[in-house]
PDB file of C-alpha atoms in Angstrom:
ATOM      1  CA  MET A   1     -14.540-100.302  44.195  1.00  0.00           C
ATOM      2  CA  ARG A   2     -12.006-100.270  41.425  1.00  0.00           C
ATOM      3  CA  TYR A   3     -13.221-100.749  37.867  1.00  0.00           C
ATOM      4  CA  LEU A   4     -11.255-101.185  34.683  1.00  0.00           C
ATOM      5  CA  MET A   5     -12.912 -99.518  31.712  1.00  0.00           C
ATOM      6  CA  MET A   6     -11.458-101.267  28.669  1.00  0.00           C
ATOM      7  CA  VAL A   7     -11.846 -99.613  25.277  1.00  0.00           C
ATOM      8  CA  LYS A   8     -12.114-102.196  22.515  1.00  0.00           C
ATOM      9  CA  ALA A   9      -9.814-101.999  19.512  1.00  0.00           C
ATOM     10  CA  SER A  10     -11.156-101.262  16.046  1.00  0.00           C
ATOM     11  CA  GLY A  11      -9.754-101.454  12.549  1.00  0.00           C
ATOM     12  CA  PHE A  12      -8.750 -97.812  12.947  1.00  0.00           C
ATOM     13  CA  THR A  13      -6.843 -98.306  16.215  1.00  0.00           C
ATOM     14  CA  GLU A  14      -5.202-101.468  14.889  1.00  0.00           C
ATOM     15  CA  ALA A  15      -4.065 -99.565  11.774  1.00  0.00           C
ATOM     16  CA  GLY A  16      -2.570 -96.862  14.020  1.00  0.00           C
ATOM     17  CA  ILE A  17      -4.940 -94.216  12.657  1.00  0.00           C
ATOM     18  CA  GLY A  18      -5.274 -91.407  15.152  1.00  0.00           C
ATOM     19  CA  THR A  19      -8.414 -89.581  16.094  1.00  0.00           C
ATOM     20  CA  SER A  20      -9.338 -85.993  15.332  1.00  0.00           C
ATOM     21  CA  ARG A  21      -8.118 -83.060  17.413  1.00  0.00           C
ATOM     22  CA  GLU A  22     -11.719 -82.477  18.436  1.00  0.00           C
ATOM     23  CA  TYR A  23     -12.010 -86.005  19.837  1.00  0.00           C
ATOM     24  CA  ALA A  24      -8.617 -85.715  21.589  1.00  0.00           C
ATOM     25  CA  ALA A  25      -9.826 -82.500  23.260  1.00  0.00           C
ATOM     26  CA  LYS A  26     -13.048 -84.220  24.367  1.00  0.00           C
ATOM     27  CA  MET A  27     -11.022 -87.081  25.880  1.00  0.00           C
ATOM     28  CA  ARG A  28      -8.746 -84.663  27.766  1.00  0.00           C
ATOM     29  CA  LEU A  29     -11.834 -82.968  29.196  1.00  0.00           C
ATOM     30  CA  TYR A  30     -13.364 -86.351  30.093  1.00  0.00           C
ATOM     31  CA  ARG A  31     -10.202 -87.429  31.959  1.00  0.00           C
ATOM     32  CA  HIS A  32     -10.123 -84.038  33.691  1.00  0.00           C
ATOM     33  CA  GLU A  33     -13.717 -84.599  34.861  1.00  0.00           C
ATOM     34  CA  LEU A  34     -12.772 -88.045  36.186  1.00  0.00           C
ATOM     35  CA  LYS A  35      -9.881 -86.462  38.105  1.00  0.00           C
ATOM     36  CA  GLN A  36     -12.058 -83.652  39.441  1.00  0.00           C
ATOM     37  CA  ALA A  37     -14.573 -86.225  40.690  1.00  0.00           C
ATOM     38  CA  GLY A  38     -11.752 -88.038  42.497  1.00  0.00           C
ATOM     39  CA  VAL A  39     -12.330 -91.360  40.729  1.00  0.00           C
ATOM     40  CA  PHE A  40      -9.426 -91.370  38.237  1.00  0.00           C
ATOM     41  CA  LEU A  41      -6.551 -93.762  38.984  1.00  0.00           C
ATOM     42  CA  ALA A  42      -4.824 -94.382  35.626  1.00  0.00           C
ATOM     43  CA  HIS A  43      -5.209 -94.165  31.849  1.00  0.00           C
ATOM     44  CA  GLU A  44      -3.195 -95.652  29.008  1.00  0.00           C
ATOM     45  CA  GLU A  45      -3.538 -96.140  25.279  1.00  0.00           C
ATOM     46  CA  LEU A  46      -2.124 -99.337  23.814  1.00  0.00           C
ATOM     47  CA  GLN A  47      -0.034 -99.804  20.697  1.00  0.00           C
ATOM     48  CA  PRO A  48      -1.709-101.826  17.921  1.00  0.00           C
ATOM     49  CA  SER A  49      -1.494-105.608  18.309  1.00  0.00           C
ATOM     50  CA  SER A  50       1.095-105.655  15.501  1.00  0.00           C
ATOM     51  CA  ALA A  51       3.537-104.410  18.160  1.00  0.00           C
ATOM     52  CA  GLY A  52       2.506-107.115  20.623  1.00  0.00           C
ATOM     53  CA  LEU A  53       3.176-110.713  21.507  1.00  0.00           C
ATOM     54  CA  ARG A  54       0.842-113.440  22.661  1.00  0.00           C
ATOM     55  CA  VAL A  55       1.935-116.277  24.938  1.00  0.00           C
ATOM     56  CA  ASP A  56      -0.152-119.461  24.801  1.00  0.00           C
ATOM     57  CA  TYR A  57       0.229-122.413  27.145  1.00  0.00           C
ATOM     58  CA  PRO A  58      -1.023-125.760  25.850  1.00  0.00           C
ATOM     59  CA  THR A  59      -3.701-127.684  27.715  1.00  0.00           C
ATOM     60  CA  GLY A  60      -2.094-130.108  30.114  1.00  0.00           C
ATOM     61  CA  GLY A  61       1.177-128.187  30.369  1.00  0.00           C
ATOM     62  CA  GLY A  62       4.212-128.039  28.177  1.00  0.00           C
ATOM     63  CA  GLU A  63       6.249-125.357  26.498  1.00  0.00           C
ATOM     64  CA  ALA A  64       4.715-121.948  26.009  1.00  0.00           C
ATOM     65  CA  GLU A  65       4.175-120.792  22.429  1.00  0.00           C
ATOM     66  CA  VAL A  66       4.925-117.165  21.600  1.00  0.00           C
ATOM     67  CA  TRP A  67       3.079-115.560  18.695  1.00  0.00           C
ATOM     68  CA  PRO A  68       3.922-112.152  17.250  1.00  0.00           C
ATOM     69  CA  GLY A  69       1.085-109.780  16.357  1.00  0.00           C
ATOM     70  CA  PRO A  70      -0.952-108.579  14.638  1.00  0.00           C
ATOM     71  CA  PHE A  71      -3.994-110.384  15.978  1.00  0.00           C
ATOM     72  CA  SER A  72      -7.550-110.506  14.706  1.00  0.00           C
ATOM     73  CA  ILE A  73      -9.878-107.793  16.022  1.00  0.00           C
ATOM     74  CA  ASP A  74     -12.582-110.396  16.647  1.00  0.00           C
ATOM     75  CA  GLN A  75     -10.364-111.768  19.446  1.00  0.00           C
ATOM     76  CA  GLY A  76     -11.427-108.930  21.741  1.00  0.00           C
ATOM     77  CA  LEU A  77      -8.374-106.713  21.413  1.00  0.00           C
ATOM     78  CA  LEU A  78      -8.028-103.593  23.533  1.00  0.00           C
ATOM     79  CA  ALA A  79      -7.034-100.103  22.424  1.00  0.00           C
ATOM     80  CA  GLY A  80      -6.722 -98.596  25.888  1.00  0.00           C
ATOM     81  CA  PHE A  81      -8.076 -98.421  29.398  1.00  0.00           C
ATOM     82  CA  ILE A  82      -9.039 -96.191  32.283  1.00  0.00           C
ATOM     83  CA  LEU A  83      -8.776 -97.403  35.871  1.00  0.00           C
ATOM     84  CA  MET A  84     -11.155 -95.736  38.280  1.00  0.00           C
ATOM     85  CA  ASP A  85     -12.231 -96.008  41.899  1.00  0.00           C
ATOM     86  CA  VAL A  86     -15.977 -95.524  42.320  1.00  0.00           C
ATOM     87  CA  ASP A  87     -18.576 -96.299  44.972  1.00  0.00           C
ATOM     88  CA  THR A  88     -20.944 -98.446  42.891  1.00  0.00           C
ATOM     89  CA  GLU A  89     -21.233-100.381  39.646  1.00  0.00           C
ATOM     90  CA  GLU A  90     -23.863 -97.876  38.531  1.00  0.00           C
ATOM     91  CA  GLU A  91     -21.376 -95.013  38.981  1.00  0.00           C
ATOM     92  CA  ALA A  92     -18.824 -96.913  36.876  1.00  0.00           C
ATOM     93  CA  LEU A  93     -21.464 -97.448  34.189  1.00  0.00           C
ATOM     94  CA  GLN A  94     -22.427 -93.768  34.188  1.00  0.00           C
ATOM     95  CA  TRP A  95     -18.787 -92.786  33.642  1.00  0.00           C
ATOM     96  CA  ALA A  96     -18.508 -95.304  30.799  1.00  0.00           C
ATOM     97  CA  LEU A  97     -21.636 -93.879  29.172  1.00  0.00           C
ATOM     98  CA  ARG A  98     -20.129 -90.370  29.349  1.00  0.00           C
ATOM     99  CA  MET A  99     -16.938 -91.349  27.506  1.00  0.00           C
ATOM    100  CA  PRO A 100     -16.713 -89.551  24.145  1.00  0.00           C
ATOM    101  CA  VAL A 101     -17.017 -91.717  21.040  1.00  0.00           C
ATOM    102  CA  PRO A 102     -14.835 -90.915  18.004  1.00  0.00           C
ATOM    103  CA  ALA A 103     -16.968 -90.022  14.988  1.00  0.00           C
ATOM    104  CA  GLY A 104     -16.500 -91.844  11.708  1.00  0.00           C
ATOM    105  CA  GLN A 105     -14.390 -94.704  13.050  1.00  0.00           C
ATOM    106  CA  GLY A 106     -16.888 -97.543  13.019  1.00  0.00           C
ATOM    107  CA  ALA A 107     -18.175 -99.511  15.978  1.00  0.00           C
ATOM    108  CA  TYR A 108     -16.993 -98.527  19.437  1.00  0.00           C
ATOM    109  CA  GLY A 109     -17.094-100.721  22.515  1.00  0.00           C
ATOM    110  CA  ILE A 110     -16.272-100.474  26.186  1.00  0.00           C
ATOM    111  CA  GLU A 111     -16.084-103.304  28.699  1.00  0.00           C
ATOM    112  CA  LEU A 112     -16.304-102.623  32.434  1.00  0.00           C
ATOM    113  CA  ARG A 113     -14.802-105.097  34.879  1.00  0.00           C
ATOM    114  CA  ARG A 114     -14.537-104.810  38.645  1.00  0.00           C
ATOM    115  CA  LEU A 115     -11.127-105.599  40.071  1.00  0.00           C
ATOM    116  CA  GLU A 116     -10.807-108.076  42.906  1.00  0.00           C
ATOM    117  CA  GLU A 117     -10.323-106.346  46.210  1.00  0.00           C
ATOM    118  CA  ARG A 118      -7.222-107.470  48.031  1.00  0.00           C
ATOM    119  CA  LEU A 119      -7.365-107.839  51.790  1.00  0.00           C
ATOM    120  CA  GLU A 120      -4.047-106.038  52.258  1.00  0.00           C
ATOM    121  CA  GLN A 121      -5.425-103.055  50.336  1.00  0.00           C
ATOM    122  CA  SER A 122      -7.540-101.661  53.119  1.00  0.00           C
ATOM    123  CA  ARG A 123      -6.926 -97.976  52.401  1.00  0.00           C
ATOM    124  CA  ASP A 124      -8.989 -95.959  49.966  1.00  0.00           C
ATOM    125  CA  ALA A 125      -7.058 -95.253  46.723  1.00  0.00           C
ATOM    126  CA  ARG A 126      -7.862 -91.542  46.985  1.00  0.00           C
ATOM    127  CA  GLN A 127      -6.446 -91.428  50.500  1.00  0.00           C
ATOM    128  CA  ALA A 128      -3.270 -93.191  49.362  1.00  0.00           C
ATOM    129  CA  ALA A 129      -2.876 -90.684  46.503  1.00  0.00           C
ATOM    130  CA  MET A 130      -3.250 -87.744  48.882  1.00  0.00           C
ATOM    131  CA  GLU A 131      -0.700 -89.272  51.275  1.00  0.00           C
ATOM    132  CA  LEU A 132       1.801 -89.732  48.440  1.00  0.00           C
ATOM    133  CA  GLU A 133       1.250 -86.156  47.263  1.00  0.00           C
ATOM    134  CA  LEU A 134       1.836 -84.868  50.804  1.00  0.00           C
ATOM    135  CA  LYS A 135       5.025 -86.954  51.175  1.00  0.00           C
ATOM    136  CA  ASN A 136       6.340 -85.605  47.865  1.00  0.00           C
ATOM    137  CA  TYR A 137       5.506 -82.050  48.949  1.00  0.00           C
ATOM    138  CA  LEU A 138       7.303 -82.452  52.280  1.00  0.00           C
ATOM    139  CA  GLN A 139      10.429 -83.784  50.525  1.00  0.00           C
ATOM    140  CA  LEU A 140      10.823 -80.613  48.425  1.00  0.00           C
TER     141      LEU A 140
END
């Protein structure tokens, strides 16, 4: 099962204030542990919403409205995400609970959401990754 672990934005992330070296090291170790466990698929940090755009479609149709950021933090903004492939919801939750929390940067939130499984995606993500790695190796 694929889960998206979404890290909520804070005033610090929206202001572009980085974290400490200690926290960055803890996050590198955390991602390494996810990779070692074979559940890591992807990770990205997002730019603050001031660098983003929002597209709204009116009820009943019509022209889309485009709004430049920044957006209010209370609108559920994201600062980053990790995509993982785990066996159970409980496993996803345990990984979320292990994620390091930056000290001194206010409230911290994570949202876990299971991705819809597509019928055409019948292969295990780990198997697909190993196949790609082998193909790349053979092309050297």
